[in-house]
């Protein structure tokens, strides 16, 4: 079982709650039909899920455990979005073959132990002619300015921690190969980015990471494994604050994305 590197600390959820269908599933939106039955795997805080309910007929959302699903539920209740909620592991989905028109997973495959099996399962529960849609970031593809050494250290530590947990932080570039290995042949690959370059975006992104690197699950993992000392993490946190305060600060987050037509 893969550990989920980010955990569910409030500093993590703050980042995930910023997500919308528009800024995170733009590649999928033109393909959605009002009659579709959609599955959102690993819905997390559920903001993308809530947006999707306005675009299709029926949405089912899954999370890995009941506690995680409660987080999804709280957003959906807040947003008054009707969604069926199910605890499920993407490696073994509790749905019949050919149940959904669209099966979607945003930033999930990078965290799972067997992304090829995950894609096989997503394809199995999707109707022939339906779509499997996945999007994952690619950490080595992140780029930013100013290039503070402590932020290079942050990236090295994050990538090592994600791999130690059985995940793949550079998932974006691997999605196409994983889909082919899962037997998916009709696949359209693309990439897109998030860019943080306004004062508000810098304050939010830097503030979130400044806290996350000293207070969330990854901080505990890095110190307990001896990969970093609390002082090193504090230095990274301060570098994030410095980046956030720089009026020239610019950050780009690369993602790979796939639309797979199921046969
Ligand atoms: C980075 S979050 C993405 C949440 C949401 N899709 C979004 O983009 O806002 C990844 C989610 O995948 C879930 N997850 C991790 N391993 C999973 C697995 N094996 N099966 C299903 N979900 C999993 C985690 O609990 C977490 O909520």
Coordinates of C-alpha atoms and ligand atoms in Angstrom, one line a residue:
X1 CA 0.0 0.0 0.0
X2 CA 1.5 3.4 -1.0
X3 CA 1.5 6.1 1.6
X4 CA -0.1 9.4 0.5
X5 CA 2.9 11.8 0.6
X6 CA 0.9 15.0 1.1
X7 CA -1.4 13.9 3.9
X8 CA -4.4 16.0 4.7
X9 CA -3.0 18.9 6.8
X10 CA -4.9 22.1 6.4
X11 CA -1.9 23.6 4.5
X12 CA -2.2 20.8 1.9
X13 CA -6.0 21.2 1.6
X14 CA -5.6 24.9 1.1
X15 CA -3.7 24.1 -2.1
X16 CA -6.1 21.5 -3.3
X17 CA -9.2 23.6 -2.6
X18 CA -8.0 26.2 -5.1
X19 CA -8.7 23.8 -7.8
X20 CA -11.6 24.1 -10.2
X21 CA -12.8 22.1 -13.2
X22 CA -11.6 25.0 -15.4
X23 CA -8.0 25.3 -14.0
X24 CA -7.5 21.5 -13.5
X25 CA -9.7 19.6 -16.1
X26 CA -9.8 22.1 -19.0
X27 CA -8.6 19.3 -21.4
X28 CA -11.7 17.2 -20.5
X29 CA -14.4 19.9 -20.4
X30 CA -15.1 20.1 -24.2
X31 CA -15.8 16.3 -24.2
X32 CA -18.4 16.2 -21.4
X33 CA -22.1 15.7 -22.3
X34 CA -25.0 16.7 -20.1
X35 CA -26.2 13.1 -20.1
X36 CA -22.9 11.6 -18.9
X37 CA -22.4 9.5 -15.8
X38 CA -19.0 10.4 -14.4
X39 CA -16.7 8.8 -11.8
X40 CA -14.2 11.1 -10.0
X41 CA -11.5 8.8 -8.5
X42 CA -9.5 10.2 -5.5
X43 CA -11.7 13.3 -5.2
X44 CA -9.9 14.8 -2.2
X45 CA -11.4 18.1 -1.1
X46 CA -13.9 17.8 -4.0
X47 CA -13.8 21.2 -5.5
X48 CA -13.3 19.9 -9.0
X49 CA -16.0 17.2 -8.3
X50 CA -18.4 19.9 -7.3
X51 CA -17.8 21.8 -10.5
X52 CA -18.3 18.7 -12.6
X53 CA -21.8 18.1 -11.1
X54 CA -23.0 21.2 -13.0
X55 CA -21.8 19.7 -16.3
X56 CA -23.0 16.1 -16.4
X57 CA -26.1 14.1 -15.3
X58 CA -24.6 12.1 -12.4
X59 CA -21.3 12.1 -10.5
X60 CA -19.9 9.4 -8.3
X61 CA -16.8 10.3 -6.2
X62 CA -14.4 8.0 -4.4
X63 CA -11.8 8.3 -1.7
X64 CA -9.4 5.9 -0.2
X65 CA -10.9 5.8 3.3
X66 CA -13.9 7.1 5.3
X67 CA -12.0 10.0 6.8
X68 CA -10.8 11.2 3.4
X69 CA -14.3 10.8 2.0
X70 CA -15.6 13.0 4.9
X71 CA -13.4 15.8 3.5
X72 CA -14.9 15.4 0.1
X73 CA -18.4 15.3 1.6
X74 CA -17.9 18.6 3.5
X75 CA -17.1 20.5 0.3
X76 CA -20.0 18.9 -1.6
X77 CA -22.5 19.7 1.2
X78 CA -21.1 23.3 1.3
X79 CA -21.5 23.6 -2.4
X80 CA -25.0 21.9 -2.4
X81 CA -23.7 19.4 -5.0
X82 CA -25.4 16.0 -5.3
X83 CA -22.8 13.3 -5.6
X84 CA -22.7 9.6 -4.8
X85 CA -19.8 8.9 -2.4
X86 CA -18.0 5.6 -2.2
X87 CA -14.8 4.4 -0.4
X88 CA -12.6 2.8 -3.0
X89 CA -9.0 2.0 -4.0
X90 CA -8.3 2.8 -7.6
X91 CA -6.5 -0.5 -8.0
X92 CA -9.7 -2.4 -7.4
X93 CA -12.8 -0.3 -8.1
X94 CA -16.1 -1.6 -6.6
X95 CA -18.1 -1.0 -9.8
X96 CA -19.4 -3.2 -12.6
X97 CA -17.7 -3.2 -16.0
X98 CA -18.9 -0.4 -18.3
X99 CA -20.7 1.7 -15.6
X100 CA -19.5 5.2 -16.5
X101 CA -19.3 7.4 -19.6
X102 CA -16.3 9.3 -18.1
X103 CA -13.8 8.1 -15.5
X104 CA -11.6 10.9 -14.2
X105 CA -8.6 11.1 -11.8
X106 CA -6.8 14.4 -11.0
X107 CA -3.4 14.1 -9.3
X108 CA -4.0 10.6 -8.2
X109 CA -1.8 8.3 -10.3
X110 CA 1.4 9.9 -9.1
X111 CA 0.5 8.6 -5.6
X112 CA -0.4 5.0 -6.3
X113 CA 1.8 1.9 -6.2
X114 CA 0.6 0.5 -9.6
X115 CA -0.6 3.3 -12.0
X116 CA -0.9 0.8 -14.9
X117 CA -3.4 -1.4 -12.9
X118 CA -5.2 1.8 -11.8
X119 CA -5.7 2.8 -15.5
X120 CA -6.8 -0.8 -16.3
X121 CA -9.5 -0.5 -13.6
X122 CA -10.5 2.9 -14.7
X123 CA -10.9 1.6 -18.3
X124 CA -12.8 -1.5 -17.1
X125 CA -15.5 0.5 -15.4
X126 CA -15.9 2.9 -18.4
X127 CA -18.3 2.1 -21.2
X128 CA -17.0 1.3 -24.7
X129 CA -16.8 4.7 -26.4
X130 CA -16.4 6.4 -23.1
X131 CA -13.4 8.4 -21.8
X132 CA -10.7 7.8 -19.1
X133 CA -9.2 11.2 -18.3
X134 CA -6.1 11.6 -16.1
X135 CA -3.9 14.6 -15.2
X136 CA -0.8 14.5 -13.0
X137 CA 2.0 17.0 -12.3
X138 CA 5.6 16.4 -13.2
X139 CA 7.8 17.8 -10.4
X140 CA 11.1 17.8 -12.4
X141 CA 9.2 20.0 -14.9
X142 CA 8.4 22.7 -12.4
X143 CA 10.4 25.8 -12.9
X144 CA 10.6 29.2 -11.1
X145 CA 12.5 32.4 -10.5
X146 CA 14.3 33.5 -8.5
X147 CA 16.3 30.2 -8.3
X148 CA 16.9 30.0 -4.5
X149 CA 19.1 27.0 -3.6
X150 CA 16.8 26.0 -0.7
X151 CA 14.0 25.6 -3.2
X152 CA 16.1 23.3 -5.3
X153 CA 16.6 21.3 -2.0
X154 CA 12.8 21.3 -1.5
X155 CA 12.3 19.8 -4.9
X156 CA 14.9 17.1 -4.3
X157 CA 13.5 16.2 -0.9
X158 CA 9.9 16.1 -2.1
X159 CA 10.8 13.8 -5.1
X160 CA 12.7 11.5 -2.8
X161 CA 9.9 11.4 -0.2
X162 CA 7.2 10.6 -2.9
X163 CA 9.3 7.8 -4.3
X164 CA 10.0 6.4 -0.8
X165 CA 6.2 6.2 -0.4
X166 CA 5.9 4.2 -3.6
X167 CA 4.7 7.1 -5.8
X168 CA 6.1 8.8 -8.9
X169 CA 6.5 12.5 -8.6
X170 CA 7.4 12.8 -12.3
X171 CA 4.1 11.1 -13.3
X172 CA 3.2 13.7 -16.0
X173 CA 5.7 12.5 -18.6
X174 CA 4.9 8.8 -17.8
X175 CA 1.1 8.9 -18.3
X176 CA 1.2 8.0 -22.0
X177 CA 3.5 5.0 -21.4
X178 CA 1.3 3.8 -18.5
X179 CA -1.8 4.0 -20.6
X180 CA -0.2 2.0 -23.4
X181 CA 1.0 -0.6 -20.8
X182 CA -2.6 -0.8 -19.6
X183 CA -3.8 -1.7 -23.1
X184 CA -5.3 1.7 -24.0
X185 CA -4.6 2.5 -27.6
X186 CA -6.8 5.5 -28.5
X187 CA -5.0 8.1 -26.4
X188 CA -4.6 11.8 -26.8
X189 CA -1.8 13.3 -24.7
X190 CA -1.3 16.9 -23.8
X191 CA 0.3 19.1 -21.2
X192 CA -0.8 22.2 -19.4
X193 CA 0.5 24.4 -16.5
X194 CA -0.5 26.4 -13.5
X195 CA 1.4 29.6 -13.2
X196 CA 1.7 31.7 -10.1
X197 CA 2.9 35.2 -10.8
X198 CA 0.6 37.8 -9.2
X199 CA 1.0 39.1 -5.6
X200 CA -2.0 37.1 -4.5
X201 CA -1.0 33.9 -6.2
X202 CA 2.6 34.2 -4.8
X203 CA 1.3 34.9 -1.3
X204 CA -1.0 31.9 -1.4
X205 CA 1.4 29.3 -3.0
X206 CA 4.5 30.4 -1.0
X207 CA 2.5 30.7 2.2
X208 CA 1.1 27.2 1.7
X209 CA 4.5 25.6 1.0
X210 CA 6.2 27.6 3.8
X211 CA 3.8 26.0 6.2
X212 CA 3.5 22.6 4.5
X213 CA 7.2 21.9 4.6
X214 CA 7.4 22.3 8.4
X215 CA 3.9 21.2 9.5
X216 CA 2.4 18.6 7.2
X217 CA 2.9 14.8 6.7
X218 CA 6.0 15.4 4.5
X219 CA 7.8 17.3 7.3
X220 CA 7.3 14.4 9.7
X221 CA 8.4 11.9 7.0
X222 CA 11.6 13.8 6.2
X223 CA 12.7 14.4 9.8
X224 CA 11.8 10.8 10.9
X225 CA 13.6 9.2 8.0
X226 CA 16.7 11.4 8.7
X227 CA 16.4 12.9 5.2
X228 CA 16.3 16.5 6.6
X229 CA 16.7 18.2 9.9
X230 CA 14.1 20.6 11.3
X231 CA 16.6 23.4 10.7
X232 CA 16.9 22.5 7.0
X233 CA 13.1 22.4 6.7
X234 CA 13.0 25.8 8.4
X235 CA 15.5 27.2 5.9
X236 CA 13.3 25.9 3.0
X237 CA 10.2 27.5 4.7
X238 CA 12.1 30.8 4.9
X239 CA 13.1 30.5 1.2
X240 CA 9.4 30.0 0.3
X241 CA 8.6 33.2 2.2
X242 CA 11.4 35.1 0.4
X243 CA 10.2 33.8 -3.0
X244 CA 6.6 34.8 -2.1
X245 CA 7.7 38.3 -1.2
X246 CA 9.7 38.9 -4.4
X247 CA 7.7 41.0 -6.8
X248 CA 9.5 39.2 -9.7
X249 CA 8.6 35.7 -8.3
X250 CA 7.2 33.4 -11.0
X251 CA 6.4 29.7 -10.7
X252 CA 5.2 27.2 -13.3
X253 CA 3.7 23.8 -12.5
X254 CA 3.9 21.3 -15.4
X255 CA 1.2 18.6 -15.9
X256 CA 0.7 15.7 -18.3
X257 CA -2.9 14.8 -19.2
X258 CA -4.6 12.1 -21.2
X259 CA -7.9 11.5 -22.8
X260 CA -8.2 7.8 -23.5
X261 CA -11.1 6.5 -25.6
X262 CA -12.2 3.1 -24.3
X263 CA -12.9 0.4 -27.0
Ligands
LIG1 C1 -3.4 15.1 -4.6 S1 -5.0 14.5 -4.1 C2 -6.0 15.0 -5.4 C3 -7.4 15.3 -5.0 C4 -8.4 15.8 -6.1 N1 -8.5 14.9 -7.2 C5 -7.9 17.2 -6.5 O1 -7.1 17.2 -7.5 O2 -8.2 18.2 -5.8 C6 -4.8 12.8 -4.3 C7 -6.0 12.0 -3.7 O3 -5.9 10.6 -4.1 C8 -6.3 9.8 -2.9 N2 -5.7 8.5 -3.1 C9 -4.4 8.1 -2.7 N3 -4.2 6.8 -3.0 C10 -5.4 6.4 -3.6 C11 -5.8 5.1 -4.1 N4 -5.0 4.0 -4.1 N5 -7.0 5.0 -4.6 C12 -7.8 6.1 -4.7 N6 -7.5 7.3 -4.2 C13 -6.3 7.4 -3.7 C14 -5.8 10.6 -1.7 O4 -6.5 10.2 -0.5 C15 -6.0 12.0 -2.2 O5 -7.2 12.6 -1.7

